[in-house]
PDB file of C-alpha atoms in Angstrom:
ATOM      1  CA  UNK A   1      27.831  29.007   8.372  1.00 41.00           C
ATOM      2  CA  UNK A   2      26.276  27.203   5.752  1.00 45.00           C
ATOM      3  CA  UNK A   3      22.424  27.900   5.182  1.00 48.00           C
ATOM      4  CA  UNK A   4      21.402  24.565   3.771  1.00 46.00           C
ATOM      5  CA  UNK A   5      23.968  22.374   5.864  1.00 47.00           C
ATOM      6  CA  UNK A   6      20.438  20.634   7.492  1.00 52.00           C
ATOM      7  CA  UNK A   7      18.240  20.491   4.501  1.00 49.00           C
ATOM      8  CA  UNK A   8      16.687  17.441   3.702  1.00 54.00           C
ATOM      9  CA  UNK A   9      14.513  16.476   1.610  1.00 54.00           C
ATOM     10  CA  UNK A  10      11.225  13.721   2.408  1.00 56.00           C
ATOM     11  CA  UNK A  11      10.505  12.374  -0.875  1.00 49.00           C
ATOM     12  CA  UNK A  12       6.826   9.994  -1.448  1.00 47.00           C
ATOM     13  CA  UNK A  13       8.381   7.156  -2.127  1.00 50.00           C
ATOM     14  CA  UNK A  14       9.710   6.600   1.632  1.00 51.00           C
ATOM     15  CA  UNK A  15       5.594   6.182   1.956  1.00 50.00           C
ATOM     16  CA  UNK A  16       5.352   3.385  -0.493  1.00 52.00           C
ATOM     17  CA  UNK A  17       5.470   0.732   1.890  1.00 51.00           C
ATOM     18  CA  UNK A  18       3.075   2.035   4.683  1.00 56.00           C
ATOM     19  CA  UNK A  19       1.046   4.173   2.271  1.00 64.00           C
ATOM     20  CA  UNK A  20      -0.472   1.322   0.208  1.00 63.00           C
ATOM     21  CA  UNK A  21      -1.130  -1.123   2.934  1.00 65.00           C
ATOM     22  CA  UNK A  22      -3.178   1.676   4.336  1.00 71.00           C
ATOM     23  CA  UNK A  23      -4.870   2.914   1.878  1.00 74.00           C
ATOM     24  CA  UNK A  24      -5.575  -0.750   0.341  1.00 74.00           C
ATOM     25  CA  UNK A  25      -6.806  -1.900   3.793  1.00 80.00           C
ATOM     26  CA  UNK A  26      -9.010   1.075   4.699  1.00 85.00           C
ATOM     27  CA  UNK A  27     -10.821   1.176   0.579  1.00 85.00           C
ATOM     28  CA  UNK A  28     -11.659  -2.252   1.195  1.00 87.00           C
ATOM     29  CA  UNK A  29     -13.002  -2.459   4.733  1.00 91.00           C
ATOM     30  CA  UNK A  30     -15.096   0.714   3.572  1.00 92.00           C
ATOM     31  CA  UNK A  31     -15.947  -0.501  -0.149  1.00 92.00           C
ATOM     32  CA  UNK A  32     -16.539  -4.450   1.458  1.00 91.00           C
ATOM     33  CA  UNK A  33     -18.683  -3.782   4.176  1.00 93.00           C
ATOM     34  CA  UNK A  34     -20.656  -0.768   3.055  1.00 93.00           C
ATOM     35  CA  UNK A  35     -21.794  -3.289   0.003  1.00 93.00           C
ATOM     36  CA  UNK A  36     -22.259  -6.279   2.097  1.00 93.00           C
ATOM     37  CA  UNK A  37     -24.654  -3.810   4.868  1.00 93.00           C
ATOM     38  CA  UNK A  38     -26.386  -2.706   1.352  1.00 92.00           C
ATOM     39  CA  UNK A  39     -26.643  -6.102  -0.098  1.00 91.00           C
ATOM     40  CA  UNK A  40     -28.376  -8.066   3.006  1.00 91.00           C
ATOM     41  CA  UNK A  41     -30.710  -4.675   3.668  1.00 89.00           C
ATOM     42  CA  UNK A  42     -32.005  -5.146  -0.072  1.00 88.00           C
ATOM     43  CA  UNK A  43     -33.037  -8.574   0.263  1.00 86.00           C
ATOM     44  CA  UNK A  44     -35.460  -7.338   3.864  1.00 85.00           C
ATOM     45  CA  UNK A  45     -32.824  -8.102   6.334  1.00 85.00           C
ATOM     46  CA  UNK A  46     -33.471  -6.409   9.971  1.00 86.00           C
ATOM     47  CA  UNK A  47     -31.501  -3.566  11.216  1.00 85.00           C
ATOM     48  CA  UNK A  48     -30.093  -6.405  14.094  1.00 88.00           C
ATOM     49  CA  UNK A  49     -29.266  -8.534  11.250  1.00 89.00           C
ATOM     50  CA  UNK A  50     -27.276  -5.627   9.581  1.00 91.00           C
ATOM     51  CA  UNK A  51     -25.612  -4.596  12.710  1.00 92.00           C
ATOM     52  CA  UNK A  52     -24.267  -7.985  13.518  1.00 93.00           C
ATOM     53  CA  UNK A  53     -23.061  -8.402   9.465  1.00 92.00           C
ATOM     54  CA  UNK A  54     -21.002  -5.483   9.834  1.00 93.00           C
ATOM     55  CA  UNK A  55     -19.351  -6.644  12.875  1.00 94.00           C
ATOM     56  CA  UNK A  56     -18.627 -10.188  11.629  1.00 94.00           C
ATOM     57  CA  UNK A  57     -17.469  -8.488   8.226  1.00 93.00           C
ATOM     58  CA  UNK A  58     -15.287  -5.754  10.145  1.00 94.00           C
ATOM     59  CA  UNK A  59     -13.634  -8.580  12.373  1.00 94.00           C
ATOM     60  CA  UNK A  60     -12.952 -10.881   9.645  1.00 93.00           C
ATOM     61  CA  UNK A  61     -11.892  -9.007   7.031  1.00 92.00           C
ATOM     62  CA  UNK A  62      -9.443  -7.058   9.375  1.00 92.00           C
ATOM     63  CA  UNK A  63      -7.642 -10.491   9.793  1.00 93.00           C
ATOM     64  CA  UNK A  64      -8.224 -11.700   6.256  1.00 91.00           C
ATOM     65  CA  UNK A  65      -6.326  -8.246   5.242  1.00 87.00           C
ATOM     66  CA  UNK A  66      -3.833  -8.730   7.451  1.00 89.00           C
ATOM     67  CA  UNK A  67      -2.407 -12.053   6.923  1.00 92.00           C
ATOM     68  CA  UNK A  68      -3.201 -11.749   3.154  1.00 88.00           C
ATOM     69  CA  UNK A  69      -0.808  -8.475   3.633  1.00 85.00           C
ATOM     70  CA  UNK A  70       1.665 -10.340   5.323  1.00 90.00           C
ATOM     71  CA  UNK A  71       2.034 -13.136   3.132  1.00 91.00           C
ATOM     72  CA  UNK A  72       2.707 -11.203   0.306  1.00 87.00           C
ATOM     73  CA  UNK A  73       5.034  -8.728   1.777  1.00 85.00           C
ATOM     74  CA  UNK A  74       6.993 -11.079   3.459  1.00 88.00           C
ATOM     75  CA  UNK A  75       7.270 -13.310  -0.500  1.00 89.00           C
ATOM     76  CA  UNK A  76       8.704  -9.796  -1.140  1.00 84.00           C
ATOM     77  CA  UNK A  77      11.360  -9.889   1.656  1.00 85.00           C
ATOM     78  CA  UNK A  78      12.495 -13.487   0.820  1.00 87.00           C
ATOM     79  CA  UNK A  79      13.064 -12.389  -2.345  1.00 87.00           C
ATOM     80  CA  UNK A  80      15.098  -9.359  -1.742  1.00 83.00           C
ATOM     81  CA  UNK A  81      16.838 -11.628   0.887  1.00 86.00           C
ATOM     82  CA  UNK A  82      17.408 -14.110  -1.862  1.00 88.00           C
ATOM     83  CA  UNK A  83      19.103 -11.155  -3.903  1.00 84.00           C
ATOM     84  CA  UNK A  84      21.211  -9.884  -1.391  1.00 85.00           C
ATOM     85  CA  UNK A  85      22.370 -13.296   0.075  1.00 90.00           C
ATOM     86  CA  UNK A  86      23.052 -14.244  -3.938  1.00 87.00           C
ATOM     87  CA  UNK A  87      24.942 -10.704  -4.647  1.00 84.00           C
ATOM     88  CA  UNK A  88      27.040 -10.903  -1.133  1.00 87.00           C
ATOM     89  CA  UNK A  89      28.386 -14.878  -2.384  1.00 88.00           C
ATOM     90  CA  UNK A  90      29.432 -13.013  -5.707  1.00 83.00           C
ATOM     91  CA  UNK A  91      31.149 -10.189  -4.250  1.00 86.00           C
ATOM     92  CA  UNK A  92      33.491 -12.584  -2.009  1.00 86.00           C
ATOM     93  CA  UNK A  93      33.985 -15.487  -4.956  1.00 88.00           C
ATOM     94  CA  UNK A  94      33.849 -12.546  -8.182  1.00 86.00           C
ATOM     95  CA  UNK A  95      35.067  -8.895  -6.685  1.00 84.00           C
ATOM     96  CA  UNK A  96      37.026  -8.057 -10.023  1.00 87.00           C
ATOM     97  CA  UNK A  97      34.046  -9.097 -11.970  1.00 87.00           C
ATOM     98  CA  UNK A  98      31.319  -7.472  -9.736  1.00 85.00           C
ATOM     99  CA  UNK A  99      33.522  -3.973  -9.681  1.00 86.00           C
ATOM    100  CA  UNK A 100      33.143  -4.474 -13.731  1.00 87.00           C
ATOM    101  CA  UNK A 101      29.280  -5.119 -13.492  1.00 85.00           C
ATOM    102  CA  UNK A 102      28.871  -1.976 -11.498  1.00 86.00           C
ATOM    103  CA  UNK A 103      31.066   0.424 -13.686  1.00 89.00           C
ATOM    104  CA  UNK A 104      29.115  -0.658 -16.359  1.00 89.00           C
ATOM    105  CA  UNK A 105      25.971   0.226 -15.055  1.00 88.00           C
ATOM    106  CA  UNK A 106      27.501   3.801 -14.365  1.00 89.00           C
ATOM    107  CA  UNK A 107      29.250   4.108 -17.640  1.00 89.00           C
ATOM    108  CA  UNK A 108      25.034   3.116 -19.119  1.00 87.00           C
ATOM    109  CA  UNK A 109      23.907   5.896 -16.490  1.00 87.00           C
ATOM    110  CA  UNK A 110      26.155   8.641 -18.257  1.00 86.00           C
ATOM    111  CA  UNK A 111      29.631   8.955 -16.401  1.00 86.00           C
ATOM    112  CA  UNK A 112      32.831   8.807 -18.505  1.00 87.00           C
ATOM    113  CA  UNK A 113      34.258   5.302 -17.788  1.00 85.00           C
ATOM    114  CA  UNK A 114      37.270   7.076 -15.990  1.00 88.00           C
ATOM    115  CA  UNK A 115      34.748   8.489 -13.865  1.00 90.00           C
ATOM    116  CA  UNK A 116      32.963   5.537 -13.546  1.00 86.00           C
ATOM    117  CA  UNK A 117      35.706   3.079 -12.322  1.00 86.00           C
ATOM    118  CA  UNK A 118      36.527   5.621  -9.628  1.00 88.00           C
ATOM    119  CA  UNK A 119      33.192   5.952  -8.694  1.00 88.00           C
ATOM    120  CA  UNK A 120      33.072   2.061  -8.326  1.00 87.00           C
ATOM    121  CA  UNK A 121      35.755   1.485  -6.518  1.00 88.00           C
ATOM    122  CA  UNK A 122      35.183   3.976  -4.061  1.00 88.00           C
ATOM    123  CA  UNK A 123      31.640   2.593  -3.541  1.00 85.00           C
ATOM    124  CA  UNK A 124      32.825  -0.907  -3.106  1.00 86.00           C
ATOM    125  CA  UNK A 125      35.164   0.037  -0.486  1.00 87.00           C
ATOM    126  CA  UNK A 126      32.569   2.127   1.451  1.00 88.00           C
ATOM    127  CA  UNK A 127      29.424  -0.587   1.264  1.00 83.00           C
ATOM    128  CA  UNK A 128      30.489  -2.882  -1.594  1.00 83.00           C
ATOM    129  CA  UNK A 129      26.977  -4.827  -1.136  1.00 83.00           C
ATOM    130  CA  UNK A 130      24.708  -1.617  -0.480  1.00 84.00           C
ATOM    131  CA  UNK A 131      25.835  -0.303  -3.372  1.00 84.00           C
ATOM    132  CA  UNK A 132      24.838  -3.295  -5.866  1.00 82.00           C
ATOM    133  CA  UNK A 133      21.340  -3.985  -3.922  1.00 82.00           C
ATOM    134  CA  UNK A 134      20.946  -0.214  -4.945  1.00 83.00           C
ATOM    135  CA  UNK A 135      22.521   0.156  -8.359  1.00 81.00           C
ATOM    136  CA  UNK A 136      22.644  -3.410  -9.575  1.00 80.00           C
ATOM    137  CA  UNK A 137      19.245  -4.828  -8.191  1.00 79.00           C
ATOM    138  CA  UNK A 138      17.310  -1.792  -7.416  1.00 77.00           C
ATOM    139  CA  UNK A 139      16.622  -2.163  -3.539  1.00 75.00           C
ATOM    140  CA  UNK A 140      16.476   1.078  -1.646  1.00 73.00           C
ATOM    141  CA  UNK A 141      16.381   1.511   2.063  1.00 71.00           C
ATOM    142  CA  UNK A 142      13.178   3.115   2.036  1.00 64.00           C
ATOM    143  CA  UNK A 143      11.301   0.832  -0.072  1.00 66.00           C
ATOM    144  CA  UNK A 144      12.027  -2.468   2.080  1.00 71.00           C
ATOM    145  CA  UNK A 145       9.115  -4.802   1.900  1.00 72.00           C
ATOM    146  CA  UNK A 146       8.363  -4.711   5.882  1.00 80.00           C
ATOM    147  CA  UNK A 147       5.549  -7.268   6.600  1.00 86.00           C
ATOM    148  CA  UNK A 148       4.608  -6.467  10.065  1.00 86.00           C
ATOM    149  CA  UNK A 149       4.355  -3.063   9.385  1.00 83.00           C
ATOM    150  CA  UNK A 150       2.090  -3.811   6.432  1.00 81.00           C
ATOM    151  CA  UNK A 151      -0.194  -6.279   7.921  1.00 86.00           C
ATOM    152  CA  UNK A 152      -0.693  -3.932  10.955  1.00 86.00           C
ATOM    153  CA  UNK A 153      -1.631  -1.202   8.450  1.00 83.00           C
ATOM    154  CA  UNK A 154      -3.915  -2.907   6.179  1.00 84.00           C
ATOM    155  CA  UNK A 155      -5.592  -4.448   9.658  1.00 89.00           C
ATOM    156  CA  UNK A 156      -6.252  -1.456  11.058  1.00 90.00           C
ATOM    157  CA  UNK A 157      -6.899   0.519   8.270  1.00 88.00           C
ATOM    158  CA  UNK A 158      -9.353  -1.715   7.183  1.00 91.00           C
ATOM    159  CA  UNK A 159     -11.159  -1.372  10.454  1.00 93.00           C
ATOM    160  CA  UNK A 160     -11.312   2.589  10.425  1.00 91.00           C
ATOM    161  CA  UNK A 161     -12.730   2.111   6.546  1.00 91.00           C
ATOM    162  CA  UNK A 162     -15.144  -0.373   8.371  1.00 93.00           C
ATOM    163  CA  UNK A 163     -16.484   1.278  11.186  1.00 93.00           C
ATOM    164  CA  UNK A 164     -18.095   4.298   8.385  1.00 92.00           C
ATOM    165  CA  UNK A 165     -20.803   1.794   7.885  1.00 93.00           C
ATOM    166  CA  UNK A 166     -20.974   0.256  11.351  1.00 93.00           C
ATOM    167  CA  UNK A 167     -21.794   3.747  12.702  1.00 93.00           C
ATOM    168  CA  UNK A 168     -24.220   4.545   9.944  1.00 92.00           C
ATOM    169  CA  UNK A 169     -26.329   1.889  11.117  1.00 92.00           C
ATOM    170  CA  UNK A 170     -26.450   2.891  14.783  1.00 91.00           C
ATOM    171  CA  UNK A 171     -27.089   6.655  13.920  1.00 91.00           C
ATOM    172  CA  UNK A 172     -29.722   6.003  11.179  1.00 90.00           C
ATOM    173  CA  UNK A 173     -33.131   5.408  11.708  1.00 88.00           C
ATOM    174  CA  UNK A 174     -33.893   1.576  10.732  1.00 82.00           C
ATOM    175  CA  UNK A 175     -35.844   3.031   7.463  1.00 83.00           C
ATOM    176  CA  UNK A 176     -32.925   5.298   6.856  1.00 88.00           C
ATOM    177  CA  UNK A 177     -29.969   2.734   6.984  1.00 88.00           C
ATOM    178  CA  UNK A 178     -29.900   1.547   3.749  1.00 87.00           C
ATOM    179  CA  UNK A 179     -29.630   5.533   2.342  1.00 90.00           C
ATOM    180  CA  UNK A 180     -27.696   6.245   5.505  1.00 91.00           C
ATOM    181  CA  UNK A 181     -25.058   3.443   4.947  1.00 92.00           C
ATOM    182  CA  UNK A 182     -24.655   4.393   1.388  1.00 91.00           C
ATOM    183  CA  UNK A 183     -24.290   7.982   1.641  1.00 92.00           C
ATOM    184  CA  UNK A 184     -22.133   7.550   4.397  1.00 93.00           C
ATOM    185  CA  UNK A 185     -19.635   4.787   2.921  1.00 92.00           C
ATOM    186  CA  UNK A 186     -19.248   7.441  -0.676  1.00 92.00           C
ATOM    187  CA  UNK A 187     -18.474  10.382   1.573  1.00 92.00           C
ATOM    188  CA  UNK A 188     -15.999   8.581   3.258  1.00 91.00           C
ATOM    189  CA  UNK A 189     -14.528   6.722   0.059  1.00 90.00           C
ATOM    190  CA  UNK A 190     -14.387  10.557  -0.980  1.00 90.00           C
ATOM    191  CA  UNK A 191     -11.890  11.665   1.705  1.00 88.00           C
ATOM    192  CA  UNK A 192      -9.996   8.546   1.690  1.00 84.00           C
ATOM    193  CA  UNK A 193      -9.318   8.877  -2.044  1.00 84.00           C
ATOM    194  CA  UNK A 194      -8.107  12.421  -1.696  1.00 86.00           C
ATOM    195  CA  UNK A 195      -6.415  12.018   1.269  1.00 81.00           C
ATOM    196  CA  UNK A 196      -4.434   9.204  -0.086  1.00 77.00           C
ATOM    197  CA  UNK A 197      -3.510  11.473  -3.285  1.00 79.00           C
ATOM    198  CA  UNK A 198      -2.383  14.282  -1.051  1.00 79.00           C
ATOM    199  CA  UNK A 199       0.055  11.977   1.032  1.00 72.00           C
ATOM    200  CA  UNK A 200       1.052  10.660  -1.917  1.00 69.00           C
ATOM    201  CA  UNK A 201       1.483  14.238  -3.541  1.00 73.00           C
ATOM    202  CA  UNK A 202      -0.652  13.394  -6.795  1.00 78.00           C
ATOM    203  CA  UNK A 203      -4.256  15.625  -7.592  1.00 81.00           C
ATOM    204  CA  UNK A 204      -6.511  15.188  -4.484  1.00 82.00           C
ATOM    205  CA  UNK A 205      -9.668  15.607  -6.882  1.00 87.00           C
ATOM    206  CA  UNK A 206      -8.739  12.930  -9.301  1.00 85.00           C
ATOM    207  CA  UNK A 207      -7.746  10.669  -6.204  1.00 80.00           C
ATOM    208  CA  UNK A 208     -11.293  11.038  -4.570  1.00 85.00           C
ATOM    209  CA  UNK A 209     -12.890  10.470  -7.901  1.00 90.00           C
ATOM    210  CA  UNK A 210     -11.261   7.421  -9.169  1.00 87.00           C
ATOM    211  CA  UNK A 211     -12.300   6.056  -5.085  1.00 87.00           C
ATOM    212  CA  UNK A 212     -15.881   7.362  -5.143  1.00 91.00           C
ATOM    213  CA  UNK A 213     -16.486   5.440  -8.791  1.00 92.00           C
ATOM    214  CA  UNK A 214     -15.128   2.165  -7.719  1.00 90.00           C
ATOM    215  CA  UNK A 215     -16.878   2.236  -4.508  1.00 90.00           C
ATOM    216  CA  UNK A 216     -20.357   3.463  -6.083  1.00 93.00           C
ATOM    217  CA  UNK A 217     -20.208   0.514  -8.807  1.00 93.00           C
ATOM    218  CA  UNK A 218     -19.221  -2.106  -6.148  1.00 91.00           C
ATOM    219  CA  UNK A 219     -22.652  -0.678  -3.882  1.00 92.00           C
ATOM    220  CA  UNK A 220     -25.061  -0.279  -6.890  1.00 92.00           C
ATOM    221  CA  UNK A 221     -24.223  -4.216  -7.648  1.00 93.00           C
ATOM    222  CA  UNK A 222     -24.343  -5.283  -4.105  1.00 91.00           C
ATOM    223  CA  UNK A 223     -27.735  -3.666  -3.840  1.00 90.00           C
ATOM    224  CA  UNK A 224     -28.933  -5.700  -7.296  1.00 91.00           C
ATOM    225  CA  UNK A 225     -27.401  -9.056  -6.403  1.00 89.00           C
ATOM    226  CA  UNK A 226     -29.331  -8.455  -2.428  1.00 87.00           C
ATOM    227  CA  UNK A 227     -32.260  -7.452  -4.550  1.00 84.00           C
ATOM    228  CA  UNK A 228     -32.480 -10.895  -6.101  1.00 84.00           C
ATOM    229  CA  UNK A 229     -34.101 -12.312  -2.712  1.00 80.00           C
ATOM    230  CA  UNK A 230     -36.908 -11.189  -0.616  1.00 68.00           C
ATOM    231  CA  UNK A 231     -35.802 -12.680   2.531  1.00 60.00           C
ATOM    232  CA  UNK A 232     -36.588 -10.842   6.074  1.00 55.00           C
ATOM    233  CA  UNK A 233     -33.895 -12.420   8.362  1.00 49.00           C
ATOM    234  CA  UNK A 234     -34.060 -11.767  12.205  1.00 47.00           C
TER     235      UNK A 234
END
């Protein structure tokens, strides 16, 4: 009986894909929202006129993120299609050359060429194609570009991250929001940021700084730029 026959290891990259849409799309409904709430209540907007601001910015940036997350993914997957459609016409018209290409690229990784022709060969006749998207053009399995899976992310995401300032303006007082919004939208940039770095096994503290510093520079010229107009909107 073999101690370690089931271990397995998870390693952060398998998050890549999932991981950033998330994390993108939750910063930004938090860091865009929060600044637009702050912006429109320092030019003398109402707390109704705030309220319905976050809503419309929630709503349409959740779509915005989405389909902007899509359309870039999925220019990712055409191109990794491209690749693999390209690499499978050269292994049926070029085999002999292709089983070169890849012994090379073992013999550069540090096998002795012996080694490395075996190694080939035996690759090619398990997965000839999976082993050149890996080796040859550097797709992996786990980092796929998947753009459903992305644009859901970033789309929901992005609404959590909005709803921080959405509820800070029904739980403040209207004299509070603007403090209330604020303090609300850097606490929350604060977990997000370690959070993410956790997932993503890097230093929670430097994760939830670089957020917070972003976030408070995006607010603080928000506030300026709404402070330009002294406009009471109801």
């Amino acid at each position: 009986m073999t101690r370690h026959s089931s271990h397995t290891e998870k390693h952060y990259t398998e998050r890549s894909g999932w991981l950033r849409a998330a994390v993108l799309g939750a910063n930004d409904g938090i860091i865009s929202v929060t600044s637009l709430v702050i912006g429109i209540a320092a030019s003398g907007a109402s707390a109704q006129t705030l309220l319905v601001s976050c809503i419309a910015g929630l709503i349409s940036g959740a779509v915005s993120m989405a389909a902007g997350e899509y359309i870039s993914v999925k220019s990712q997957q055409d191109i990794e299609q491209a690749d693999l459609k390209m690499e499978a016409h050269e292994l049926h018209h070029n085999p002999d050359q292709e089983l070169k290409e890849l012994t090379k690229i073992y013999v550069q990784r540090g096998l002795e060429p012996s080694l490395a022709v075996e190694v080939a060969k035996q690759l090619t006749a398990h997965d000839a194609l999976q082993a050149h998207a890996r080796d040859e053009i550097g797709i992996f399995e786990q980092t796929l570009a998947k753009p459903l899976q992305a644009a859901f992310s970033s789309a929901f995401s992005f609404s959590v991250g909005a709803v921080c300032p959405l509820l800070a303006i029904l739980i403040f007082p209207a004299h509070w929001v603007q403090i209330g919004v604020g303090s609300v939208g850097i606490i929350s940039l604060g977990v997000l940021g370690a959070l993410a770095s956790y997932v993503g096994g890097n230093s929670v503290w430097k994760g939830a700084l670089r957020v917070v510093v972003w976030g408070i520079l995006a607010m603080l010229f928000s506030f300026w730029v709404g402070s330009l107009f002294d406009v009471d909107v109801h």
